Coordinates of C-alpha atoms in Angstrom, one line a residue:
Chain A
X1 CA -15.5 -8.7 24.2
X2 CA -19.2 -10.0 25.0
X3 CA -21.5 -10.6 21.4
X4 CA -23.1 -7.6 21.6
X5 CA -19.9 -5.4 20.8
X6 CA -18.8 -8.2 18.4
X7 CA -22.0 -7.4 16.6
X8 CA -20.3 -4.5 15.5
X9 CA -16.6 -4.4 15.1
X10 CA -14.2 -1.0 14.7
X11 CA -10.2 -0.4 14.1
X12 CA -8.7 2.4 15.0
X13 CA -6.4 3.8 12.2
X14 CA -3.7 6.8 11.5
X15 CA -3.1 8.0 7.9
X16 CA 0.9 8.6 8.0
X17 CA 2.2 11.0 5.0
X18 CA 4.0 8.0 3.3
X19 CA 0.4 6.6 2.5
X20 CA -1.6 10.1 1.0
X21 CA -2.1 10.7 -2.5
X22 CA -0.7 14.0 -4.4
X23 CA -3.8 15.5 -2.7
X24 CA -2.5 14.7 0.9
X25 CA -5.3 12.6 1.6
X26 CA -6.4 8.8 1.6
X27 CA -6.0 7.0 -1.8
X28 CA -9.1 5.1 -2.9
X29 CA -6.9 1.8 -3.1
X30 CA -6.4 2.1 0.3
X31 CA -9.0 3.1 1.7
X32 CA -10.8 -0.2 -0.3
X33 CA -7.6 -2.4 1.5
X34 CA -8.9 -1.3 5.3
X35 CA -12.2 -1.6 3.8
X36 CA -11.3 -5.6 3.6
X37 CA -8.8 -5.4 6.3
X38 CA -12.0 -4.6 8.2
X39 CA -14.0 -7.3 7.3
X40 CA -11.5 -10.0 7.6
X41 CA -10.4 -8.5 11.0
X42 CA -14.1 -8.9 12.0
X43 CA -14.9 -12.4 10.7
X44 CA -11.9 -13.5 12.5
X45 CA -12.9 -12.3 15.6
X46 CA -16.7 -14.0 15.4
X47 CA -15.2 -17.2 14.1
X48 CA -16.6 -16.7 10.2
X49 CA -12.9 -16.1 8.6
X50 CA -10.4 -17.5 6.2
X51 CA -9.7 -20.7 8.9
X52 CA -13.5 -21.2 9.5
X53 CA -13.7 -21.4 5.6
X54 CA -10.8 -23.8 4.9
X55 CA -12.4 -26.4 6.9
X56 CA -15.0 -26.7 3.9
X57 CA -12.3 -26.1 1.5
X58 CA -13.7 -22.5 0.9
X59 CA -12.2 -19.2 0.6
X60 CA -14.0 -15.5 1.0
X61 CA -13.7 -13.5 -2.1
X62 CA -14.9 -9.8 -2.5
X63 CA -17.4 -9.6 -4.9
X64 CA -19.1 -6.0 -5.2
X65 CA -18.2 -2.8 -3.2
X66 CA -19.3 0.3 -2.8
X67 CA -18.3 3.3 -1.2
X68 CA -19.6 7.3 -0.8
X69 CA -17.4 9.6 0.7
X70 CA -18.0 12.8 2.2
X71 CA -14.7 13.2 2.5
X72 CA -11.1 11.2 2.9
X73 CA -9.3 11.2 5.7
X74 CA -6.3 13.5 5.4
X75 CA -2.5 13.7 6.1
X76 CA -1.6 12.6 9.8
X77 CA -5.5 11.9 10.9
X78 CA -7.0 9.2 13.0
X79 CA -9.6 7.8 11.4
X80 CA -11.9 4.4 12.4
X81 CA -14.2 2.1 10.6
X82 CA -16.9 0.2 11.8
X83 CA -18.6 -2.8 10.0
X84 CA -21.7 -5.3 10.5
X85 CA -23.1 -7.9 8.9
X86 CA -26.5 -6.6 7.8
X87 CA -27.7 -10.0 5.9
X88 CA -25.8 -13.7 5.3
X89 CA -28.1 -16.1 3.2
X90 CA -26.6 -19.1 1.7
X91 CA -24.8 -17.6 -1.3
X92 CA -23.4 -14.4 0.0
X93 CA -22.6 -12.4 3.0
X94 CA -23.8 -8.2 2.9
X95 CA -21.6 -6.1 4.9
X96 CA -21.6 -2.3 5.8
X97 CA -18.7 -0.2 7.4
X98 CA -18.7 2.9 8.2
X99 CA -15.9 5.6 8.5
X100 CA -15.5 8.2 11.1
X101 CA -12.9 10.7 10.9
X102 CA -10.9 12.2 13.9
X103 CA -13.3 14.0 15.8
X104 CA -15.9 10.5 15.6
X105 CA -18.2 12.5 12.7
X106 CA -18.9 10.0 9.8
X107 CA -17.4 11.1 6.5
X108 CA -18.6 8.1 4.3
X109 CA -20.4 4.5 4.5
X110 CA -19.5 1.0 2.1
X111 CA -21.3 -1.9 1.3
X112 CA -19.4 -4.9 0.2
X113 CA -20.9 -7.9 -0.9
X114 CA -18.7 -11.3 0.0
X115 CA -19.1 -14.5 -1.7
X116 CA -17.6 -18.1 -0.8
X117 CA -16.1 -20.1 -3.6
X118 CA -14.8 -23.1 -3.6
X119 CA -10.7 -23.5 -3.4
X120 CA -10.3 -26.0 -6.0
X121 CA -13.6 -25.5 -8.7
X122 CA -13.5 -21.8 -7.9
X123 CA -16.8 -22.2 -8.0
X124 CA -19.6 -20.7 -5.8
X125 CA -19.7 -22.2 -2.3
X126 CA -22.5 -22.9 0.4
X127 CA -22.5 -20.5 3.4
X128 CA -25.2 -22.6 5.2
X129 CA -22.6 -24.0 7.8
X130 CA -22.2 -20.0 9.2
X131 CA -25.8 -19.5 9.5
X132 CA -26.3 -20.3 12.8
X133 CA -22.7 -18.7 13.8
X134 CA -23.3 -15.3 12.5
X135 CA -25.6 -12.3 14.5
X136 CA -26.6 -9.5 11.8
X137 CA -26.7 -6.1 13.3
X138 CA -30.1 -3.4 12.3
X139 CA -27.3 -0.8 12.0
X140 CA -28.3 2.1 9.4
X141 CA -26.2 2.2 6.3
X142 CA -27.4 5.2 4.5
X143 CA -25.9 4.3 0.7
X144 CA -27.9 2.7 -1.5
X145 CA -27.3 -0.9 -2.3
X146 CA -25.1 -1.9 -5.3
X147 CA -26.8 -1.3 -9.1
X148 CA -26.3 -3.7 -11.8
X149 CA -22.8 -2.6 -13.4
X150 CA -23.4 -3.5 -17.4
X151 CA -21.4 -3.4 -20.7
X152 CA -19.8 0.3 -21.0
X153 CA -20.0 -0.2 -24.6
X154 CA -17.3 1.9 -26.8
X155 CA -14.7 3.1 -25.0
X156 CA -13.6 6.6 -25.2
X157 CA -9.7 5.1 -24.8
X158 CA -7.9 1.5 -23.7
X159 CA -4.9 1.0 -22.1
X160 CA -2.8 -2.3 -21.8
X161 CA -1.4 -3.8 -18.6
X162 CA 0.6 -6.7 -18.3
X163 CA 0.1 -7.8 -14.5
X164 CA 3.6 -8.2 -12.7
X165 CA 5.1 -9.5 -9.4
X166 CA 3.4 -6.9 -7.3
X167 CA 0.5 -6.8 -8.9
X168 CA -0.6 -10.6 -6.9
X169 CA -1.7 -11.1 -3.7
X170 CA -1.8 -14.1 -1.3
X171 CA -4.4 -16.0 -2.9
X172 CA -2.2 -16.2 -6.3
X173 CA -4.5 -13.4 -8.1
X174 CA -4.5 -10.1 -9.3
X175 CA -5.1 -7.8 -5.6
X176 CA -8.5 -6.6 -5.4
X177 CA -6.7 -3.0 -4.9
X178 CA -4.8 -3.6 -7.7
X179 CA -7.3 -3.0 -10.2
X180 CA -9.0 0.2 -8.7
X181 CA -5.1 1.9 -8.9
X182 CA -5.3 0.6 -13.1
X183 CA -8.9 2.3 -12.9
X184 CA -7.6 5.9 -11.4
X185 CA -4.2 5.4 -13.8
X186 CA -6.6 6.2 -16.7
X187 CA -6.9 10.2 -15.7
X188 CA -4.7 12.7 -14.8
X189 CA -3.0 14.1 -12.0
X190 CA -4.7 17.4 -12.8
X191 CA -7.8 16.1 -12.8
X192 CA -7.4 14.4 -9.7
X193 CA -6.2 18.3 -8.3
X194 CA -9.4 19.6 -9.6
X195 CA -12.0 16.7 -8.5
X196 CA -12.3 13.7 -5.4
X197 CA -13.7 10.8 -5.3
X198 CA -16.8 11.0 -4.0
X199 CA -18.8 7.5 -4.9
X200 CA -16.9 4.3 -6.5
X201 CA -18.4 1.0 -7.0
X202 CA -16.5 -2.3 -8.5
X203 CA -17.6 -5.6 -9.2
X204 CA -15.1 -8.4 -9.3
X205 CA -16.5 -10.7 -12.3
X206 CA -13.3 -12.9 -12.6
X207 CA -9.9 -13.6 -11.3
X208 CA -6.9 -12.1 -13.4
X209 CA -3.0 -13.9 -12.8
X210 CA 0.3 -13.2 -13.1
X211 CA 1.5 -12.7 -16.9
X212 CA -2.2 -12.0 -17.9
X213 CA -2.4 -8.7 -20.5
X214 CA -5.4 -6.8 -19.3
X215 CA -7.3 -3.9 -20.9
X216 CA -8.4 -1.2 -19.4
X217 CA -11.4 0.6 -21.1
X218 CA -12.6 3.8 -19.7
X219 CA -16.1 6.3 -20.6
X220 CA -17.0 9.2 -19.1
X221 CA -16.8 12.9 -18.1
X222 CA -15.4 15.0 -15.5
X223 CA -18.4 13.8 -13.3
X224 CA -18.5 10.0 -13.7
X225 CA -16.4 7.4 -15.7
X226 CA -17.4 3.6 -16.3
X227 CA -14.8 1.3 -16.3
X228 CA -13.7 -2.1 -17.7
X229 CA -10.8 -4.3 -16.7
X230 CA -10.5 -7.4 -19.3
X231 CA -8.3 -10.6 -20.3
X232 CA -8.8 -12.5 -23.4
X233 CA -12.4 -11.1 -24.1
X234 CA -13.0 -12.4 -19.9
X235 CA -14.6 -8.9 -18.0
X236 CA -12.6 -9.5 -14.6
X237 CA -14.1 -6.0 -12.9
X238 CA -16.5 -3.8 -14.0
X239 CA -16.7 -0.1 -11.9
X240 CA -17.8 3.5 -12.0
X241 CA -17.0 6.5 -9.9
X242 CA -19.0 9.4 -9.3
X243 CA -16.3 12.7 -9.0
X244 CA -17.1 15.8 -7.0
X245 CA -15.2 19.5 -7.6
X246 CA -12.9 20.3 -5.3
X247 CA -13.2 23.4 -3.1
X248 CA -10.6 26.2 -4.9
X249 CA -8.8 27.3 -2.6
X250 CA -6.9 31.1 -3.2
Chain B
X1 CA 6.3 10.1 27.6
X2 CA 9.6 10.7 28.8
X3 CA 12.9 12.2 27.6
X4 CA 14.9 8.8 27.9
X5 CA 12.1 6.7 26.3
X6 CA 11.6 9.3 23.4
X7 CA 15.5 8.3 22.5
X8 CA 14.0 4.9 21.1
X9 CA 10.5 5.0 19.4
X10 CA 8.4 1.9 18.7
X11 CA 5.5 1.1 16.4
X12 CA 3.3 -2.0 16.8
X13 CA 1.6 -3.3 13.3
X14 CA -0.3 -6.2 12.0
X15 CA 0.0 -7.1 8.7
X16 CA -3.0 -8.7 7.6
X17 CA -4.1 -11.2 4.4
X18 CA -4.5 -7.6 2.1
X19 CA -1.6 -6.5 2.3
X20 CA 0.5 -9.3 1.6
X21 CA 2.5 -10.9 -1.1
X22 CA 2.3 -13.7 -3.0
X23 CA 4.6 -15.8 -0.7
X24 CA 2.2 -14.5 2.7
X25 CA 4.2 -12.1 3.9
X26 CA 5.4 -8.5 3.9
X27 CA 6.6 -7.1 1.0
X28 CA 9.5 -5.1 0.6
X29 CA 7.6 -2.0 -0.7
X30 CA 5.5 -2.1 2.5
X31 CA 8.3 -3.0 4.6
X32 CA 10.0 0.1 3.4
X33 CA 6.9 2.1 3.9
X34 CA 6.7 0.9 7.4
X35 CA 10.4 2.3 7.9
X36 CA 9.7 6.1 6.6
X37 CA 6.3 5.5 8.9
X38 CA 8.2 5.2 12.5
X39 CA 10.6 7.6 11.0
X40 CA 8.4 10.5 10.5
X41 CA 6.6 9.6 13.6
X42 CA 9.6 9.7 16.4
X43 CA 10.5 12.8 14.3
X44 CA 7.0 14.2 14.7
X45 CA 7.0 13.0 18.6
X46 CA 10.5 15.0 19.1
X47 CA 9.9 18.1 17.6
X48 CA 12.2 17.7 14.1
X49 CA 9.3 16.4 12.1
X50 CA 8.3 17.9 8.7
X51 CA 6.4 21.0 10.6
X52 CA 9.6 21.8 12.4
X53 CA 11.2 22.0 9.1
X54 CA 9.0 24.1 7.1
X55 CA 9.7 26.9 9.7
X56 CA 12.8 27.1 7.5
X57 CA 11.3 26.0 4.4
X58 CA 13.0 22.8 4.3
X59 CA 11.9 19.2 4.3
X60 CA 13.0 15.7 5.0
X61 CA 14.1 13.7 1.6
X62 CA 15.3 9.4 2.5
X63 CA 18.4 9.3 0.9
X64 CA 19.8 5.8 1.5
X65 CA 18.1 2.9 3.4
X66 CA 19.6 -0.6 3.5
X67 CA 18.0 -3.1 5.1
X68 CA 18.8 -6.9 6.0
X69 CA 15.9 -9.2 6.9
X70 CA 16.6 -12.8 8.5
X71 CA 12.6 -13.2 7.8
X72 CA 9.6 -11.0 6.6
X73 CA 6.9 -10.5 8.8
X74 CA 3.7 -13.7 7.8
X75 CA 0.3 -13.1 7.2
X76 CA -1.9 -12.4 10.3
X77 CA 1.8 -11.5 12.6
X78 CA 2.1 -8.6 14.4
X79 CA 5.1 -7.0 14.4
X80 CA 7.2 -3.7 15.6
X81 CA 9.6 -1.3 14.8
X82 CA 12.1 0.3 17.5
X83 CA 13.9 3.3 15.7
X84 CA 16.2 5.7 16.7
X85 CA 18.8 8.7 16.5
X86 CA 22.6 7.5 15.9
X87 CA 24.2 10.5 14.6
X88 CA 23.0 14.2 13.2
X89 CA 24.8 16.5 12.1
X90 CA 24.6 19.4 9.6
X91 CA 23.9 17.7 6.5
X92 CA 22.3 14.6 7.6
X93 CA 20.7 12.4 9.9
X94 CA 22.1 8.6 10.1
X95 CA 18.7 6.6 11.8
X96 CA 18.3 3.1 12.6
X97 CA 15.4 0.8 13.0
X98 CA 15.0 -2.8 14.4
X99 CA 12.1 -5.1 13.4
X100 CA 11.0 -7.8 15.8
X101 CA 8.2 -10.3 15.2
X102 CA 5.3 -11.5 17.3
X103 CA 6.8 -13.5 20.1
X104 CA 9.3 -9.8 20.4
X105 CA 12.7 -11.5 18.8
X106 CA 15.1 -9.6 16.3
X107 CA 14.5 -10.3 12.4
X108 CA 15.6 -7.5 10.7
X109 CA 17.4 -4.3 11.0
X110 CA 17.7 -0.9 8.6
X111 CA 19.6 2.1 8.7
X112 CA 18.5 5.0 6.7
X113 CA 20.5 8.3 5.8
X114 CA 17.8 11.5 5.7
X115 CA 18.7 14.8 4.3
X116 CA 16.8 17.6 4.5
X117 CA 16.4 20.1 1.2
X118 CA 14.9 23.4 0.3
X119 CA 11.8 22.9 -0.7
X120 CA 12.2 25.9 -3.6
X121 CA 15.6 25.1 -4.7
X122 CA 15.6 21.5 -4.2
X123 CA 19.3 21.7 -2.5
X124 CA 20.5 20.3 0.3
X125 CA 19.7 22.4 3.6
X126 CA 21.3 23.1 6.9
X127 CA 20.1 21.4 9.5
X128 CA 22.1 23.4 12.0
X129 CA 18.9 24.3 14.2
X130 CA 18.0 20.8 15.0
X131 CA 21.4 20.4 16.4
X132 CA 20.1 21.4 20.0
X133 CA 16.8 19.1 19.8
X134 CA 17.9 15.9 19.3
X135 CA 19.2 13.1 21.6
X136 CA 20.9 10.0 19.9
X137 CA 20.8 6.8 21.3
X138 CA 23.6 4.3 21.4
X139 CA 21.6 1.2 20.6
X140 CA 23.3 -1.0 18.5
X141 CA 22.6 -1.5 15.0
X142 CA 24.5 -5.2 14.0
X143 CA 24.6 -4.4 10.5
X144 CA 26.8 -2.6 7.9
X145 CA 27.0 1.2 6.9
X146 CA 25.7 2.0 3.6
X147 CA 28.3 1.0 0.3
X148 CA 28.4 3.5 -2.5
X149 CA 25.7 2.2 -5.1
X150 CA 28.0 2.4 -8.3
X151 CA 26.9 2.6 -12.1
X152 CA 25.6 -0.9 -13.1
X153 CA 27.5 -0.8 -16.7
X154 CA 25.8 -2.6 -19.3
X155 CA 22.2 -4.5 -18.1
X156 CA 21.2 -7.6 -18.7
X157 CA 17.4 -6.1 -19.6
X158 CA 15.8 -2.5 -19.7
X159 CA 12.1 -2.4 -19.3
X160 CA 10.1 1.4 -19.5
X161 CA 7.6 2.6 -17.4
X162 CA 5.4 5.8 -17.4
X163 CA 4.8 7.2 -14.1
X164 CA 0.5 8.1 -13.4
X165 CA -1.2 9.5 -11.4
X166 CA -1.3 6.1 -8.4
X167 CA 2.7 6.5 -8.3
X168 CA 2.8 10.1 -7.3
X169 CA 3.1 10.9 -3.5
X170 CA 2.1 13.4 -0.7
X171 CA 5.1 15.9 -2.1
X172 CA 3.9 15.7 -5.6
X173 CA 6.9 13.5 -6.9
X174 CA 6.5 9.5 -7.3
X175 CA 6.5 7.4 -3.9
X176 CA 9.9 6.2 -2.7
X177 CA 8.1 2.8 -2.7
X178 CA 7.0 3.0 -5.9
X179 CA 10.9 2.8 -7.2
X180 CA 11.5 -0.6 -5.6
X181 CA 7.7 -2.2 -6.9
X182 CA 9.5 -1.0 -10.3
X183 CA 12.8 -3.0 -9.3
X184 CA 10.7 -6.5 -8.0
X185 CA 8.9 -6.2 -11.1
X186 CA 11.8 -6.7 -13.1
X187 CA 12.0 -10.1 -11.7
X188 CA 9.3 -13.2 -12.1
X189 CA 6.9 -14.5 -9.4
X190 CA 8.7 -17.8 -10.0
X191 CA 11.9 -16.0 -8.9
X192 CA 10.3 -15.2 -5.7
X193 CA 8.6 -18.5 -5.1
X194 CA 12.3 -19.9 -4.8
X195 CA 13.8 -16.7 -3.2
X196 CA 13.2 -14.6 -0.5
X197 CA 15.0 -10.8 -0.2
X198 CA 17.4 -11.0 2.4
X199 CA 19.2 -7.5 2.4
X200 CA 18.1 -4.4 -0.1
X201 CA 20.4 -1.4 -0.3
X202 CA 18.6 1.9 -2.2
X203 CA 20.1 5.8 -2.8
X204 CA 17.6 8.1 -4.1
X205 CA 19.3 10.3 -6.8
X206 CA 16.9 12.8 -8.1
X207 CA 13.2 13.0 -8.2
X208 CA 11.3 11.8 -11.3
X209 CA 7.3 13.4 -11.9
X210 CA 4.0 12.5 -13.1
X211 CA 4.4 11.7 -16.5
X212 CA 8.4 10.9 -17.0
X213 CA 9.1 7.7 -18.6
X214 CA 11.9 6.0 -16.5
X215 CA 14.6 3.2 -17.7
X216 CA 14.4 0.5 -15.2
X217 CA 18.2 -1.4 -16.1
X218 CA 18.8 -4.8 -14.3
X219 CA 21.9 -6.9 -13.7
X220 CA 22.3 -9.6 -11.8
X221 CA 22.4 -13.1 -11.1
X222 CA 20.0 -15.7 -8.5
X223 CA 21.8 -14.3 -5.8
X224 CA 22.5 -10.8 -6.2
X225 CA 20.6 -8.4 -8.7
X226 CA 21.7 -4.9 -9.0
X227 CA 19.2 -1.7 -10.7
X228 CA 19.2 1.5 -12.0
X229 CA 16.1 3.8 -13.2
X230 CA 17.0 6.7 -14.8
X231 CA 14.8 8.9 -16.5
X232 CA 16.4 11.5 -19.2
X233 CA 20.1 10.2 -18.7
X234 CA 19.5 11.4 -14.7
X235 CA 19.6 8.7 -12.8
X236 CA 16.5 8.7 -9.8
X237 CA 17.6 6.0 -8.1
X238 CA 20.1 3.2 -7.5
X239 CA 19.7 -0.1 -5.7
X240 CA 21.1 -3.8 -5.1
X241 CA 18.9 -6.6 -4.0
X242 CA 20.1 -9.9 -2.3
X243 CA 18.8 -13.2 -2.3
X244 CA 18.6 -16.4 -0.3
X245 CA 16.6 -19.3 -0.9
X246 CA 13.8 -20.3 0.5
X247 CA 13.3 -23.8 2.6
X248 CA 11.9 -26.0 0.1
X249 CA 8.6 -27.3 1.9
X250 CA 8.2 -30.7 0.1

């Protein structure tokens, strides 16, 4: 693959039936796991991934995403996604993907903010030893950058969640993934019949582990909720997701 | 694709860094997920897939899947599944699968038992018109038949659980994967940092629905655990988990 193609990166994927939602389509958890999938995929390739990292005892870690979508890909359909590297400074790494459905038409565009931290402090490392390794690419993303996620305030309800075996992935934390499943857990399976998922945005404050109790505090309506995931008064993710009616169909 | 190569049916994967566990490799739920994946695929590529079925209002339910893993696919390994055909007959479909790892060598092997039901009454269905379609292969399959899962008597612990809207699948009743997260998650991330699972044996009983609060009874020992989650004195599903220990990396 010559650097120009490497520039910008695609997988090819199939959505089996043993991976849709009651809605026979994509789940937002994983559609967010091949949104990461993606990027790692990609940063391997060009030499900027988890190995690279290591060698300066640092790790990538997600740390805002957020996605519009058209639609999701449904039963049984091919779908791809594309990402680039549209900036990388010193302190964080901003990259777009975009998704294409069967027939190549794009259905729906992220932007995911990555961050380095340090292994051992956890602490916010420097990217300056990628900058001369990485080529950005002028690609259009046509979603608006990340807003500010603040305090929901009083929450409508709370749930509890003690986080379990499953629930960690293979950096010893809470999965990223994880979280947005505790988010959509909050409504109904009717109201998931009635309305999609049409924006979602999450930031990943801090890390939740094994045995942690979490609480889950949603506000909203049937157009929007804000969310916040939290451990011993710590905000680990803050998020919001924008809902659009479903068509009816007779 | 021709007739003879259609008898056995293979799937390449990756697994990458997302989708792992906490130990860095494949986790059971996914591994199981993979299974009903190249299931409903050679059944799709043959003409007996879920389609063919609805012509007689029917569809394909797993009913038993056992499974024996010398090693779980790592992080960042591609892998495949081979399945195939060993016997059908009217009131079920015996199918095997072999796993092999990156370098193409043997690690695991599963057997699963699919029925096929009436999708208004919920009752077991003839499968009679598949007869004609289907060619079975004699490939061999080096481990045991399914053992009756019996009732696990008194447990050791009972833990509830709620099923929302994340746990509910494609068919509108909760994921066959989501069952055995329930089971892992009756055991500590401790226990698995010492063990690995090494065979799983499951029979799916009855369905269980958004909103049923399920009994997840354990029994078992370092070596062998053995579950039951019941929901309304019916029992959905029955399963027995063995362990070995992992090589102690000092």
């Amino acid at each position: 693959m010559n650097k120009e193609s490497i520039k910008e990166f695609t997988i090819d994927c199939f959505l089996s039936a043993a991976e849709c939602n009651a809605q026979q389509e994509m789940s937002l958890p994983l559609l967010v796991q091949r949104l990461i999938d993606v990027s790692t995929a990609h940063a391997n390739a060009t030499g900027i991934g988890y190995d690279r990292l290591l060698q300066f005892n640092s790790t990538w870690v997600l740390s805002r995403l957020t996605v519009e979508m058209e639609r999701l890909p449904s039963v049984n359909e091919n779908y791809s996604l594309t990402t680039w590297i549209e900036t990388l400074n010193r302190h964080f790494s901003e990259r777009n993907v975009e998704i294409r459905d069967n027939r190549g038409k794009a259905i729906g565009y992220a932007r995911l903010v990555w961050v380095a931290i340090d292994i051992d402090s956890r602490r916010p490392a420097d990217l300056s030893p990628l900058l001369d390794s990485v080529e950005t690419s002028a690609k259009d993303c046509p979603i608006a950058r990340q807003t500010r996620l603040t305090p929901i305030g009083d929450p409508d309800d709370i749930s509890m969640y003690r986080f379990r075996f499953s629930d960690i992935d293979f950096n010893r934390h809470v999965n990223s993934t994880r979280y947005i499943q505790l988010i959509l857990d909050c409504l109904s399976l009717e109201f998931f019949d009635k309305r999609r998922v049409a924006g979602f945005e999450i930031a990943y404050h801090n890390e939740a582990c094994y045995g942690d109790i979490a609480e889950v505090r949603r506000k909203g309506d049937e157009n929007a909720q804000e969310f916040e995931i939290v451990r011993d008064d710590t905000v680990c993710t803050r998020a919001r997701v924008r809902f659009s009616p479903r068509k009816v169909v007779n």
